[in-house]
Amino acid sequence: MKKVTMVFWITLILTLALSVLGVITPDSFESISGSIMGYISAHFGWFYLLIVTLFVLFCLYLVFSPYGKIKLGRAGEKPEFTYTSWLAMLFSAGMGIGLVFYGVASPVSHYIKTPPTAESGSTEALEDALRVTFFHYGIHAWAIYAVIALVLAYFMFRHEKPGLVSASLETLFGERMKGGWGKLVDVIAVFATIVGVATTLGFGATQINGGISFLFDIPISFWVQLIIILIVTVLFMISTYTGLSRGIKYLSNANMGLGGILFLATLILGPSLYIINSFTDTIGSYLQQLPSESFRLAPNDDDERQWVLDWTVFFWAWWIAWSPFVGIFIARVSKGRTIREFLAGVLIVPSVVSFLWFSAFGISGIEAQNNGTDIAGLPDEQALFAMFDQLPFGMILSIIGILLISTFFITSADSATFVLGMQTTNGSMSPPTKVKFTWGFAQSAIAAVLLYTGGLQALQNALISAALPFSVIMLLMIASFYKALKIDKEKNWTKKK
């Protein structure tokens, strides 16, 4: 019988306490958490830029080094999932709903409202809009996920360690990671997961509400969003009950199918040649400016520096905060892959899919903006549907869009319950259904409470603030992993001798 650990109770109490605080004093909570997040961004922006670029370089080193041949599992062990299902699951958990939510809104915003340096609405602003969107959702973001997932998968499947963040540090700190320090590490990881998913559930509910409001004049209100959360909770609980190899796998494949339909429809019905040309041109500028963009902090230009803090630093902190959840899940479904195969899949495939997605939806949204539809003036959750409204078969596309948001919504919640179950039952590969259900109800309840009180932004601020200590944990994980790789290589070399 798999029992819950102390980490379960500590994180559950901590998260509920913060949610209650958000209910009682939402304004103060948001103000304090916002100030903390602002201080961290302003004073540690350089740290985020350096550490995320280090993650990218470390991943590239492993791809081309002899370590790339090492398998995440025993010799001869085959992958648990096919390439298609594997890529679909890691993509659905890692980016999913964010692409749908910001696919139109982010490029249009950078073009009209928040251009990095160019004049709003200019040709330069348009080119920058797509390039910086590629940057924020590209290789750097996936390198953050890849580092966590790779380290955990290596220790889980090659050294048969529990699926815990703390277990990956035992090579450095030994038995101390089985005591209080290890529990602290795991509490930070679980807290980041539960808060990250709760905010995502809130965003998903608001976008579904925004979509049906745009299409059917149903009001945007908490009660509509509560009904949406209740329906989704029932659906992802059903998926959770069916297990990893059925529920999440089938939902992830459905996500890719619905996403493919929407992408192809937008590409064909939208400004097709313009989309393809923009994608090709932006790939070139993205790769050309990648080194300088990776380190850009603009210390001599206050406006540009503030943009970097508000966007690039925020995104790196956001991905780091999400990395425990996404990394643990990707690790769990990656058994049997080699390090080189794993990194190529995690870094390249989702990045290219994201670039194609933002090209099709971003350019279509910008074209609609230039043709008189004020997409920039709409809430982010309605931008996608306003763009569809300008295309043939717009109503059908919007309905498919709502279905896609819903399936991504369910997949994220289902994946999170699995990861939380693992982390609070000492890394069990098959956590008890009761534990997963507990976390499922908790994250839905927290999302609903925060939507009601307007505390979603405050919880998001708390999540971003938690990224700073976890980034230090990630550095220690890399050091522990590299030390273990060298020992692994030495043992194999000795055997061959």
Coordinates of C-alpha atoms in Angstrom, one line a residue:
M1 CA 0.0 0.0 0.0
K2 CA 1.5 3.3 -1.1
K3 CA 1.2 5.9 1.7
V4 CA 1.3 9.7 1.4
T5 CA 4.3 11.4 2.8
M6 CA 4.8 14.4 5.0
V7 CA 5.4 16.4 1.7
F8 CA 1.7 15.8 0.9
W9 CA 0.4 17.4 4.1
I10 CA 2.9 20.3 4.2
T11 CA 2.2 21.4 0.6
L12 CA -1.6 20.9 0.9
I13 CA -1.7 23.0 4.0
L14 CA 0.6 25.6 2.5
T15 CA -1.4 26.0 -0.7
L16 CA -4.7 26.1 1.1
A17 CA -3.3 28.7 3.5
L18 CA -2.2 30.9 0.6
S19 CA -5.6 30.5 -1.0
V20 CA -7.4 31.5 2.2
L21 CA -5.1 34.5 2.4
G22 CA -6.1 35.4 -1.1
V23 CA -9.8 35.1 -0.1
I24 CA -9.5 37.2 3.0
T25 CA -7.2 39.9 1.8
P26 CA -7.0 39.6 -2.0
D27 CA -5.7 43.2 -2.6
S28 CA -3.0 43.0 0.0
F29 CA -2.0 39.5 -1.1
E30 CA -1.7 40.6 -4.7
S31 CA 0.2 43.8 -3.8
I32 CA 2.7 42.0 -1.6
S33 CA 3.3 39.1 -4.0
G34 CA 3.6 41.6 -6.9
S35 CA 6.2 43.6 -5.0
I36 CA 8.2 40.5 -4.3
M37 CA 8.0 39.3 -7.9
G38 CA 9.0 42.8 -9.1
Y39 CA 12.0 43.0 -6.8
I40 CA 13.2 39.5 -8.0
S41 CA 12.8 40.5 -11.7
A42 CA 14.6 43.8 -11.2
H43 CA 17.5 42.5 -9.2
F44 CA 17.9 38.9 -10.6
G45 CA 17.1 39.4 -14.2
W46 CA 20.7 38.8 -15.1
F47 CA 20.7 35.6 -13.2
Y48 CA 17.6 34.3 -15.1
L49 CA 19.2 35.1 -18.5
L50 CA 22.5 33.4 -17.6
I51 CA 21.0 30.3 -16.1
V52 CA 18.5 29.6 -18.9
T53 CA 21.2 30.1 -21.5
L54 CA 23.4 27.7 -19.5
F55 CA 20.6 25.1 -19.7
V56 CA 20.5 25.4 -23.5
L57 CA 24.3 25.0 -23.8
F58 CA 24.3 22.1 -21.4
C59 CA 21.7 20.3 -23.4
L60 CA 23.5 20.9 -26.7
Y61 CA 26.8 19.7 -25.1
L62 CA 25.0 16.4 -24.1
V63 CA 23.6 15.9 -27.6
F64 CA 27.0 16.0 -29.2
S65 CA 29.0 14.3 -26.4
P66 CA 29.6 10.6 -25.9
Y67 CA 27.1 10.8 -23.1
G68 CA 24.3 11.1 -25.7
K69 CA 24.4 7.3 -26.2
I70 CA 23.4 6.5 -22.6
K71 CA 20.0 5.1 -22.3
L72 CA 17.4 6.3 -19.8
G73 CA 16.9 2.8 -18.6
R74 CA 18.5 -0.6 -18.6
A75 CA 20.4 -1.9 -21.6
G76 CA 18.1 -3.2 -24.3
E77 CA 15.0 -1.6 -22.7
K78 CA 12.5 -0.3 -25.3
P79 CA 10.5 2.9 -25.0
E80 CA 7.2 2.6 -23.3
F81 CA 5.4 4.8 -25.8
T82 CA 5.6 5.3 -29.5
Y83 CA 7.2 8.4 -30.9
T84 CA 3.8 9.9 -31.8
S85 CA 2.3 9.3 -28.4
W86 CA 5.5 10.4 -26.6
L87 CA 5.7 13.7 -28.5
A88 CA 2.0 14.4 -28.1
M89 CA 2.1 13.8 -24.3
L90 CA 5.2 16.0 -23.7
F91 CA 3.8 18.7 -25.9
S92 CA 0.4 18.7 -24.3
A93 CA 1.8 18.9 -20.8
G94 CA 4.5 21.4 -21.6
M95 CA 2.9 24.1 -23.7
G96 CA -0.6 23.0 -24.8
I97 CA -3.1 25.5 -23.5
G98 CA -0.6 28.4 -23.6
L99 CA -0.3 28.2 -27.4
V100 CA -4.1 28.4 -27.8
F101 CA -4.4 31.2 -25.3
Y102 CA -1.6 33.3 -26.6
G103 CA -1.3 32.1 -30.2
V104 CA -3.0 35.2 -31.5
A105 CA -2.8 37.5 -28.5
S106 CA 1.0 37.5 -27.9
P107 CA 2.2 38.4 -31.5
V108 CA -0.6 41.0 -31.8
S109 CA 0.3 42.5 -28.5
H110 CA 4.0 42.8 -29.4
Y111 CA 3.0 44.4 -32.7
I112 CA 0.5 47.0 -31.4
K113 CA 0.8 47.3 -27.6
T114 CA 4.2 46.1 -26.4
P115 CA 6.8 46.2 -29.2
P116 CA 10.3 45.7 -27.8
T117 CA 11.9 48.7 -29.4
A118 CA 10.2 49.6 -32.7
E119 CA 7.3 52.0 -33.2
S120 CA 3.9 50.5 -32.6
G121 CA 2.3 49.1 -35.8
S122 CA 5.4 49.5 -37.9
T123 CA 7.0 46.9 -40.2
E124 CA 9.9 46.5 -37.8
A125 CA 7.4 45.9 -34.9
L126 CA 5.7 43.2 -36.9
E127 CA 9.0 41.4 -37.6
D128 CA 10.0 41.8 -33.9
A129 CA 6.6 40.5 -32.8
L130 CA 7.0 37.1 -34.3
R131 CA 10.7 36.8 -33.5
V132 CA 10.4 37.5 -29.8
T133 CA 7.4 35.2 -29.6
F134 CA 9.6 32.4 -31.1
F135 CA 12.3 33.3 -28.6
H136 CA 9.9 33.1 -25.6
Y137 CA 8.3 29.8 -26.7
G138 CA 11.4 28.2 -28.4
I139 CA 14.5 26.3 -27.5
H140 CA 15.2 28.2 -24.3
A141 CA 11.8 27.3 -22.8
W142 CA 12.1 23.6 -23.7
A143 CA 15.7 23.5 -22.4
I144 CA 14.3 24.3 -19.0
Y145 CA 11.9 21.4 -19.2
A146 CA 14.5 19.1 -20.7
V147 CA 17.0 19.6 -17.9
I148 CA 14.5 18.6 -15.2
A149 CA 13.1 15.8 -17.2
L150 CA 16.4 14.4 -18.2
V151 CA 18.0 14.4 -14.8
L152 CA 14.9 12.8 -13.2
A153 CA 14.5 10.1 -16.0
Y154 CA 18.2 9.2 -15.7
F155 CA 18.1 8.6 -12.0
M156 CA 14.6 7.0 -12.1
F157 CA 15.2 4.5 -14.9
R158 CA 19.0 4.0 -14.9
H159 CA 19.7 4.1 -11.1
E160 CA 16.2 3.1 -10.0
K161 CA 15.8 6.1 -7.7
P162 CA 12.3 7.3 -6.6
G163 CA 10.7 9.8 -8.9
L164 CA 11.5 12.7 -6.6
V165 CA 13.5 15.9 -7.2
S166 CA 15.3 15.3 -3.9
A167 CA 16.4 11.8 -5.1
S168 CA 18.3 13.4 -8.0
L169 CA 20.5 15.3 -5.5
E170 CA 21.7 12.2 -3.6
T171 CA 24.9 11.9 -5.7
L172 CA 25.9 15.3 -4.3
F173 CA 24.5 15.3 -0.8
G174 CA 24.0 11.6 0.0
E175 CA 21.7 10.5 2.8
R176 CA 21.0 14.2 3.8
M177 CA 18.5 14.2 0.9
K178 CA 16.4 11.6 2.7
G179 CA 15.9 13.9 5.7
G180 CA 14.6 17.5 6.2
W181 CA 16.6 19.1 3.4
G182 CA 15.2 16.6 0.9
K183 CA 11.6 17.2 2.1
L184 CA 12.2 21.0 1.6
V185 CA 13.3 20.4 -2.0
D186 CA 10.2 18.3 -2.7
V187 CA 7.9 20.7 -1.0
I188 CA 9.1 23.5 -3.3
A189 CA 8.6 21.3 -6.3
V190 CA 5.1 20.2 -5.3
F191 CA 4.1 23.7 -4.4
A192 CA 5.2 25.0 -7.8
T193 CA 3.2 22.3 -9.5
I194 CA -0.1 22.7 -7.6
V195 CA 0.0 26.5 -7.9
G196 CA 1.0 26.4 -11.5
V197 CA -1.8 24.1 -12.4
A198 CA -4.3 26.0 -10.4
T199 CA -3.5 29.2 -12.3
T200 CA -3.6 27.3 -15.6
L201 CA -7.1 26.0 -14.7
G202 CA -8.2 29.5 -14.0
F203 CA -6.8 30.8 -17.3
G204 CA -8.4 27.8 -19.2
A205 CA -11.8 28.5 -17.6
T206 CA -11.6 32.2 -18.6
Q207 CA -10.7 31.4 -22.2
I208 CA -13.5 28.9 -22.6
N209 CA -15.8 31.5 -21.1
G210 CA -14.4 34.2 -23.4
G211 CA -15.0 31.9 -26.4
I212 CA -18.6 31.0 -25.7
S213 CA -19.2 34.7 -24.8
F214 CA -17.8 35.9 -28.1
L215 CA -19.8 33.3 -30.0
F216 CA -23.1 33.0 -28.1
D217 CA -23.3 36.2 -26.0
I218 CA -23.1 34.2 -22.8
P219 CA -21.9 36.6 -20.1
I220 CA -18.3 36.4 -18.8
S221 CA -18.8 35.7 -15.1
F222 CA -17.5 33.7 -12.2
W223 CA -20.6 31.4 -12.2
V224 CA -20.1 30.4 -15.8
Q225 CA -16.4 29.8 -15.1
L226 CA -17.3 27.7 -12.1
I227 CA -19.6 25.5 -14.2
I228 CA -16.7 25.1 -16.7
I229 CA -14.3 24.1 -13.9
L230 CA -16.8 21.6 -12.5
I231 CA -17.4 19.9 -15.9
V232 CA -13.7 19.8 -16.6
T233 CA -13.0 18.4 -13.1
V234 CA -15.4 15.5 -13.7
L235 CA -13.8 14.8 -17.1
F236 CA -10.2 14.8 -15.9
M237 CA -11.2 12.7 -12.9
I238 CA -12.5 10.1 -15.3
S239 CA -9.3 10.3 -17.3
T240 CA -7.2 10.0 -14.1
Y241 CA -9.1 6.8 -13.1
T242 CA -8.2 5.2 -16.5
G243 CA -4.5 5.6 -15.9
L244 CA -1.5 7.0 -17.8
S245 CA -1.4 4.6 -20.7
R246 CA -5.0 5.2 -21.6
G247 CA -6.5 8.6 -20.4
I248 CA -3.6 11.0 -20.9
K249 CA -2.3 9.1 -23.9
Y250 CA -5.6 9.2 -25.8
L251 CA -6.3 12.8 -24.8
S252 CA -2.8 13.9 -25.9
N253 CA -3.3 12.3 -29.3
A254 CA -6.7 14.0 -29.5
N255 CA -5.0 17.3 -28.7
M256 CA -2.6 16.9 -31.6
G257 CA -5.4 15.9 -34.0
L258 CA -7.6 18.9 -33.1
G259 CA -4.6 21.2 -33.1
G260 CA -3.5 19.9 -36.5
I261 CA -7.0 20.6 -37.9
L262 CA -7.0 24.2 -36.6
F263 CA -3.5 24.9 -37.8
L264 CA -4.1 23.6 -41.3
A265 CA -7.4 25.4 -41.5
T266 CA -5.8 28.7 -40.4
L267 CA -2.9 28.2 -42.8
I268 CA -5.2 27.4 -45.8
L269 CA -8.0 29.9 -45.1
G270 CA -5.7 32.7 -43.8
P271 CA -3.0 34.6 -45.7
S272 CA -1.2 31.3 -46.6
L273 CA 1.8 32.7 -48.6
Y274 CA 2.3 35.5 -46.1
I275 CA 2.3 33.0 -43.2
I276 CA 4.9 30.7 -44.9
N277 CA 7.1 33.6 -45.9
S278 CA 6.9 35.1 -42.4
F279 CA 7.8 31.7 -40.8
T280 CA 10.8 31.3 -43.1
D281 CA 12.0 34.8 -42.6
T282 CA 11.5 34.7 -38.8
I283 CA 13.4 31.4 -38.4
G284 CA 16.4 33.1 -40.0
S285 CA 16.2 36.2 -37.8
Y286 CA 15.5 34.1 -34.7
L287 CA 18.6 32.0 -35.3
Q288 CA 20.7 35.0 -36.3
Q289 CA 19.8 37.0 -33.2
L290 CA 19.6 34.1 -30.7
P291 CA 23.0 34.7 -29.1
S292 CA 22.5 38.4 -28.5
E293 CA 18.8 37.9 -27.5
S294 CA 19.9 35.3 -24.9
F295 CA 21.9 37.9 -23.0
R296 CA 20.0 41.1 -23.8
L297 CA 19.3 43.1 -20.6
A298 CA 19.7 46.7 -22.1
P299 CA 21.2 48.4 -19.0
N300 CA 21.6 51.7 -20.8
D301 CA 18.0 52.0 -22.1
D302 CA 15.4 52.1 -19.3
D303 CA 12.4 51.4 -21.6
E304 CA 14.0 48.4 -23.4
R305 CA 15.3 47.1 -20.1
Q306 CA 11.8 47.2 -18.6
W307 CA 10.5 45.4 -21.6
V308 CA 13.1 42.6 -21.1
L309 CA 12.1 42.3 -17.4
D310 CA 8.4 42.3 -18.1
W311 CA 8.6 39.8 -20.9
T312 CA 11.8 37.7 -21.2
V313 CA 12.7 37.5 -17.5
F314 CA 9.0 36.9 -16.7
F315 CA 8.8 34.0 -19.2
W316 CA 12.0 32.4 -18.0
A317 CA 10.8 32.6 -14.4
W318 CA 7.4 31.2 -15.5
W319 CA 8.9 28.2 -17.4
I320 CA 11.2 27.5 -14.4
A321 CA 8.2 27.6 -12.0
W322 CA 6.4 25.2 -14.3
S323 CA 9.4 22.9 -14.8
P324 CA 8.8 20.6 -11.8
F325 CA 5.4 19.6 -13.1
V326 CA 6.3 19.3 -16.8
G327 CA 9.7 17.9 -16.2
I328 CA 8.5 15.1 -13.9
F329 CA 5.8 14.2 -16.3
I330 CA 8.1 14.1 -19.3
A331 CA 10.6 12.0 -17.3
R332 CA 7.9 9.5 -16.5
V333 CA 6.9 8.9 -20.2
S334 CA 10.5 8.9 -21.5
K335 CA 11.8 5.5 -20.3
G336 CA 13.9 3.7 -22.8
R337 CA 15.1 6.7 -24.9
T338 CA 18.8 7.6 -25.2
I339 CA 19.9 11.0 -23.9
R340 CA 20.5 12.2 -27.5
E341 CA 17.2 10.9 -28.7
F342 CA 15.4 12.5 -25.7
L343 CA 17.0 15.9 -26.1
A344 CA 16.4 16.0 -29.8
G345 CA 12.8 15.2 -29.3
V346 CA 12.2 17.6 -26.4
L347 CA 14.2 20.6 -27.8
I348 CA 13.5 20.5 -31.5
V349 CA 10.1 19.1 -32.2
P350 CA 8.0 21.1 -29.8
S351 CA 9.9 24.3 -30.7
V352 CA 9.3 23.9 -34.4
V353 CA 5.6 23.1 -33.8
S354 CA 5.3 26.2 -31.7
F355 CA 7.0 28.3 -34.4
L356 CA 4.6 27.0 -37.0
W357 CA 1.6 27.6 -34.7
F358 CA 2.6 31.2 -33.9
S359 CA 3.3 32.0 -37.5
A360 CA -0.1 30.8 -38.7
F361 CA -2.2 32.3 -35.8
G362 CA 0.0 35.3 -35.1
I363 CA 0.2 36.5 -38.8
S364 CA -3.5 35.8 -39.3
G365 CA -4.3 37.9 -36.2
I366 CA -2.0 40.7 -37.2
E367 CA -3.6 40.7 -40.7
A368 CA -7.1 40.9 -39.1
Q369 CA -5.8 43.8 -36.9
N370 CA -4.5 45.7 -40.0
N371 CA -7.8 45.1 -41.8
G372 CA -9.8 46.9 -39.0
T373 CA -10.6 44.2 -36.4
D374 CA -9.4 45.6 -33.0
I375 CA -7.9 42.3 -31.7
A376 CA -5.4 44.3 -29.6
G377 CA -8.3 45.9 -27.7
L378 CA -10.0 42.6 -26.8
P379 CA -9.1 40.5 -23.7
D380 CA -6.5 37.9 -24.5
E381 CA -9.0 35.1 -24.0
Q382 CA -11.1 36.4 -26.9
A383 CA -8.3 37.2 -29.4
L384 CA -8.3 33.8 -31.0
F385 CA -12.1 33.9 -31.6
A386 CA -11.9 37.4 -33.1
M387 CA -9.3 36.2 -35.6
F388 CA -11.4 33.1 -36.5
D389 CA -14.4 35.5 -37.0
Q390 CA -12.5 37.0 -40.0
L391 CA -12.0 33.7 -41.7
P392 CA -14.4 31.5 -43.7
F393 CA -16.1 28.9 -41.5
G394 CA -15.2 31.0 -38.5
M395 CA -17.9 29.6 -36.3
I396 CA -16.8 26.0 -36.9
L397 CA -13.2 26.9 -36.2
S398 CA -14.2 28.6 -33.0
I399 CA -16.1 25.6 -31.8
I400 CA -13.1 23.3 -32.6
G401 CA -11.0 25.9 -30.7
I402 CA -13.1 25.6 -27.6
L403 CA -12.9 21.8 -27.8
L404 CA -9.1 22.0 -28.1
I405 CA -8.8 24.3 -25.1
S406 CA -11.0 21.9 -23.2
T407 CA -8.9 18.8 -24.1
F408 CA -5.7 20.7 -23.3
F409 CA -7.4 21.8 -20.0
I410 CA -8.2 18.2 -19.1
T411 CA -4.8 16.9 -20.1
S412 CA -3.0 19.4 -18.0
A413 CA -5.1 18.7 -14.9
D414 CA -4.9 15.0 -15.4
S415 CA -1.1 15.1 -15.9
A416 CA -0.8 17.3 -12.8
T417 CA -2.7 14.9 -10.6
F418 CA -0.4 12.1 -11.7
V419 CA 2.8 14.2 -11.0
L420 CA 1.5 15.4 -7.6
G421 CA 0.6 11.8 -6.7
M422 CA 4.1 10.7 -7.6
Q423 CA 5.7 13.4 -5.6
T424 CA 3.7 12.8 -2.5
T425 CA 3.9 9.0 -2.4
N426 CA 7.7 8.8 -2.3
G427 CA 8.0 8.8 -6.1
S428 CA 5.6 6.0 -6.9
M429 CA 5.3 5.2 -10.6
S430 CA 1.6 4.4 -10.0
P431 CA 0.2 6.6 -7.3
P432 CA -3.0 5.6 -5.6
T433 CA -6.2 6.9 -7.3
K434 CA -7.4 8.4 -3.9
V435 CA -4.3 10.6 -3.7
K436 CA -4.7 11.7 -7.4
F437 CA -8.3 12.5 -6.7
T438 CA -7.4 14.5 -3.6
W439 CA -5.0 16.7 -5.6
G440 CA -7.5 17.0 -8.5
F441 CA -10.3 18.3 -6.2
A442 CA -7.8 20.6 -4.4
Q443 CA -6.4 22.3 -7.6
S444 CA -9.9 22.8 -9.0
A445 CA -11.2 24.2 -5.7
I446 CA -8.2 26.6 -5.5
A447 CA -8.7 27.8 -9.1
A448 CA -12.4 28.4 -8.4
V449 CA -11.8 30.3 -5.1
L450 CA -9.2 32.5 -6.7
L451 CA -11.4 33.3 -9.7
Y452 CA -14.1 34.3 -7.3
T453 CA -11.9 36.6 -5.3
G454 CA -9.8 37.9 -8.1
G455 CA -6.7 36.3 -6.5
L456 CA -5.5 34.5 -9.6
Q457 CA -2.9 37.1 -10.3
A458 CA -1.6 37.0 -6.8
L459 CA -1.1 33.2 -6.9
Q460 CA 0.7 33.6 -10.2
N461 CA 3.0 36.2 -8.6
A462 CA 3.7 33.7 -5.8
L463 CA 4.5 31.0 -8.4
I464 CA 7.0 33.2 -10.3
S465 CA 8.7 34.1 -7.0
A466 CA 9.1 30.4 -6.2
A467 CA 11.1 30.1 -9.4
L468 CA 14.2 31.7 -7.9
P469 CA 14.9 29.1 -5.2
F470 CA 14.0 26.3 -7.6
S471 CA 16.4 27.6 -10.2
V472 CA 19.2 27.1 -7.7
I473 CA 17.9 23.5 -7.1
M474 CA 18.1 23.0 -10.9
L475 CA 21.8 24.0 -10.9
L476 CA 22.4 21.5 -8.2
M477 CA 20.5 18.8 -10.2
I478 CA 22.8 19.4 -13.2
A479 CA 25.9 19.1 -11.0
S480 CA 24.6 15.9 -9.5
F481 CA 23.6 14.5 -12.9
Y482 CA 27.0 15.3 -14.5
K483 CA 28.9 13.7 -11.5
A484 CA 26.7 10.6 -11.9
L485 CA 27.4 10.5 -15.7
K486 CA 31.1 10.6 -15.1
I487 CA 30.9 7.7 -12.6
D488 CA 28.6 5.8 -15.0
K489 CA 31.1 6.3 -17.9
E490 CA 34.0 5.2 -15.7
K491 CA 32.3 2.0 -14.6
N492 CA 31.5 1.1 -18.2
W493 CA 35.0 1.9 -19.3
T494 CA 36.4 -0.3 -16.5
K495 CA 34.1 -3.2 -17.5
K496 CA 35.3 -3.0 -21.1
K497 CA 38.9 -3.1 -19.9

